[in-house]
Tab-separated table of C-alpha atoms and ligand atoms in Angstrom:
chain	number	residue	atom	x	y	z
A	1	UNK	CA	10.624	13.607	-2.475
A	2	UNK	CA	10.128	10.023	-2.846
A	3	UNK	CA	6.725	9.863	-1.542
A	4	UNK	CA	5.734	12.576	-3.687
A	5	UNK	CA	6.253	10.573	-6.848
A	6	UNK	CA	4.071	7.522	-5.106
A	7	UNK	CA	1.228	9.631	-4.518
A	8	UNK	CA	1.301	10.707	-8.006
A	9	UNK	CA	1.298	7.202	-8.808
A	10	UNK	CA	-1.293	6.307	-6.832
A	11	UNK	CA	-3.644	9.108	-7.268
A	12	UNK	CA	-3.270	7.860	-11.117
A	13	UNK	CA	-4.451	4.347	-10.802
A	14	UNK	CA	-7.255	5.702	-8.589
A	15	UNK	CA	-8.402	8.120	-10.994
A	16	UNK	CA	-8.361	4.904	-13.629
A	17	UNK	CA	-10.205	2.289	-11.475
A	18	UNK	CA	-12.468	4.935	-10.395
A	19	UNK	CA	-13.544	5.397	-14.446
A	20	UNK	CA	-13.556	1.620	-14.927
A	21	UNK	CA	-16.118	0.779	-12.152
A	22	UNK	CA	-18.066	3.864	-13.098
A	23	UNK	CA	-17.518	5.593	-9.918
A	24	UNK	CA	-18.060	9.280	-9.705
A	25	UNK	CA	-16.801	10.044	-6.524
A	26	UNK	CA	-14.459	8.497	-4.548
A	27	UNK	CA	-14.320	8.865	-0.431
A	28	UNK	CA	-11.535	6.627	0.520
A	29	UNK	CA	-8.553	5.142	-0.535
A	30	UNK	CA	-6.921	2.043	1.098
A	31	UNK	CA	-3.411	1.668	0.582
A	32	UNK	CA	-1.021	-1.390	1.960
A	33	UNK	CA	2.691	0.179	2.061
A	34	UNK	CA	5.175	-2.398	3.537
A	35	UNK	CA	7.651	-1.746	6.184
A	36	UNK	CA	10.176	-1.914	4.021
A	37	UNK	CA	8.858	0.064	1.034
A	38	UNK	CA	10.984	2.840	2.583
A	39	UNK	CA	7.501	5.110	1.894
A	40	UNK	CA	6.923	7.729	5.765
A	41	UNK	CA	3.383	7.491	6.146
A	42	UNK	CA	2.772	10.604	6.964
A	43	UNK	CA	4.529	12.186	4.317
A	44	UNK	CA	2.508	10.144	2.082
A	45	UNK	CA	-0.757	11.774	3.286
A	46	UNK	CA	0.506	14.705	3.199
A	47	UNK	CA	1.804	14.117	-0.629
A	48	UNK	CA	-1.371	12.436	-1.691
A	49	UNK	CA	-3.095	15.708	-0.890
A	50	UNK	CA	-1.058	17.554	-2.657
A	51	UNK	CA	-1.234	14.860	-5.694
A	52	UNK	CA	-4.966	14.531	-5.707
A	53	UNK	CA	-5.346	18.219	-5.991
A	54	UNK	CA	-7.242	19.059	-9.304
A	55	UNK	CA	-8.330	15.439	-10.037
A	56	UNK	CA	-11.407	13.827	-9.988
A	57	UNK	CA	-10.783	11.983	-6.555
A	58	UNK	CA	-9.650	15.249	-4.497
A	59	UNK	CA	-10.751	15.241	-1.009
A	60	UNK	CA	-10.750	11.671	-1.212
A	61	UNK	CA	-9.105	10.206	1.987
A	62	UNK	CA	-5.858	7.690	1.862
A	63	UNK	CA	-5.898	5.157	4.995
A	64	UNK	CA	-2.673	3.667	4.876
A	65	UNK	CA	-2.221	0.021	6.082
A	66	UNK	CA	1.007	-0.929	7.168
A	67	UNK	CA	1.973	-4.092	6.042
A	68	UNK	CA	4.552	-5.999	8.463
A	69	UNK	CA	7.742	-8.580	7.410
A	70	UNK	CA	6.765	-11.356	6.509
A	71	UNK	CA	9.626	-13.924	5.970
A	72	UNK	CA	9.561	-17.466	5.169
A	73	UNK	CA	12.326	-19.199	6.512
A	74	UNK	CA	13.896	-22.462	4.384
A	75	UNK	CA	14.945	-24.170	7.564
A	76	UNK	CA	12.115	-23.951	9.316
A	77	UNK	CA	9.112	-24.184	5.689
A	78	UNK	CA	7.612	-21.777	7.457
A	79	UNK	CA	6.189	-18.082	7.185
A	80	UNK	CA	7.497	-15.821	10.322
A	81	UNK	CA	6.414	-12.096	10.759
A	82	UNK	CA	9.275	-10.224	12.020
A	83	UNK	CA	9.010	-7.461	14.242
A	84	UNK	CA	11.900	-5.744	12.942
A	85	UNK	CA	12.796	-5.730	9.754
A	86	UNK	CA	16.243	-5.780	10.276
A	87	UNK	CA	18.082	-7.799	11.324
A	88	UNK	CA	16.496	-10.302	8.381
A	89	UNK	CA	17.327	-13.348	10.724
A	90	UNK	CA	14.890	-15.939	11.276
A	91	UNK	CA	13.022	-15.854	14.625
A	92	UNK	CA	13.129	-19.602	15.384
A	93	UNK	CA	15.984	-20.472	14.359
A	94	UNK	CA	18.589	-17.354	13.651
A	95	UNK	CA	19.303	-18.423	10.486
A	96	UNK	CA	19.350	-16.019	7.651
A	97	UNK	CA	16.828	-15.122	4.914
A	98	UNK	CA	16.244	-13.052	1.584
A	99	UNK	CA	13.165	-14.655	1.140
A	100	UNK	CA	10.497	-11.611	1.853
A	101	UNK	CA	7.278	-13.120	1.389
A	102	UNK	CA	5.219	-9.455	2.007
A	103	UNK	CA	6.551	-6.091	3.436
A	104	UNK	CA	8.064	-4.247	0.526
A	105	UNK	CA	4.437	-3.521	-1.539
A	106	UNK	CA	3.471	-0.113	-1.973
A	107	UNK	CA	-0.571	-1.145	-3.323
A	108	UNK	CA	-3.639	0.661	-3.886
A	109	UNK	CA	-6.091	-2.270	-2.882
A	110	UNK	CA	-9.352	-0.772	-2.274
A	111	UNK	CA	-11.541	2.231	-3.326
A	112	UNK	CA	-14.894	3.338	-1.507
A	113	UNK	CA	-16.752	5.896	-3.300
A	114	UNK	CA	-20.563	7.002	-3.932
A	115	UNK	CA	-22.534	7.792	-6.871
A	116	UNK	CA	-22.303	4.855	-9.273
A	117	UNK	CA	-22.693	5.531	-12.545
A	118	UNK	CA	-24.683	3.282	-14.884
A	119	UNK	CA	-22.607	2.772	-18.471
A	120	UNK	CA	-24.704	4.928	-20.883
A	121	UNK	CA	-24.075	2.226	-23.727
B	1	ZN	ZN1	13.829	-20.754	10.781
């Protein structure tokens, strides 16, 4: 299971940031996945659970924020947010892009937790 592996992934760099910013405890995770990361939200809650289980952040939460298209189009210089992902045609004008500006991230971008710990050095 694809998501599976992300949660893994995810639950690792948690565990990490939590240590670096002294952070006992950690109550939330926010996550940006992009429409086209190809990640089912809901089966990534359900893996993160699953994931987290037996680490230091278990029974932390994961908020996913889904990140839409974003496009910019060469014949227009400018960003567009698509809808749809597919077809990957520009909005204003039809005309074709590859250029994806944001929707394919799969990011760990915030962490809210309690109990910060003072460095003991
Ligand atoms: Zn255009």
């Amino acid at each position: 299971m694809h998501e599976l592996s992300i949660a893994y992934n995810l639950v690792e760099i948690a565990v990490e940031t939590a240590e670096q910013n002294h952070l006992q405890k950690v109550d939330v995770l926010h996550v940006k996945i992009g429409v086209l990361s190809g990640v089912v939200k809901e089966a990534l809650e359900f893996s993160f659970d699953i994931a987290a289980q037996g680490t230091p952040i278990e029974g932390a939460k994961l908020v996913v924020h889904e990140v839409p298209l974003k496009i910019f189009c060469p014949n227009c210089q400018k960003m567009h947010v698509l809808k749809k992902p597919i077809p990957l045609v520009c909005p204003e004008c039809r005309q074709r892009t590859g250029e994806i500006v944001e929707g394919k991230e799969i990011e760990l971008y915030s962490l809210e937790g309690g109990d910060v710990l003072e460095p003991s050095d």
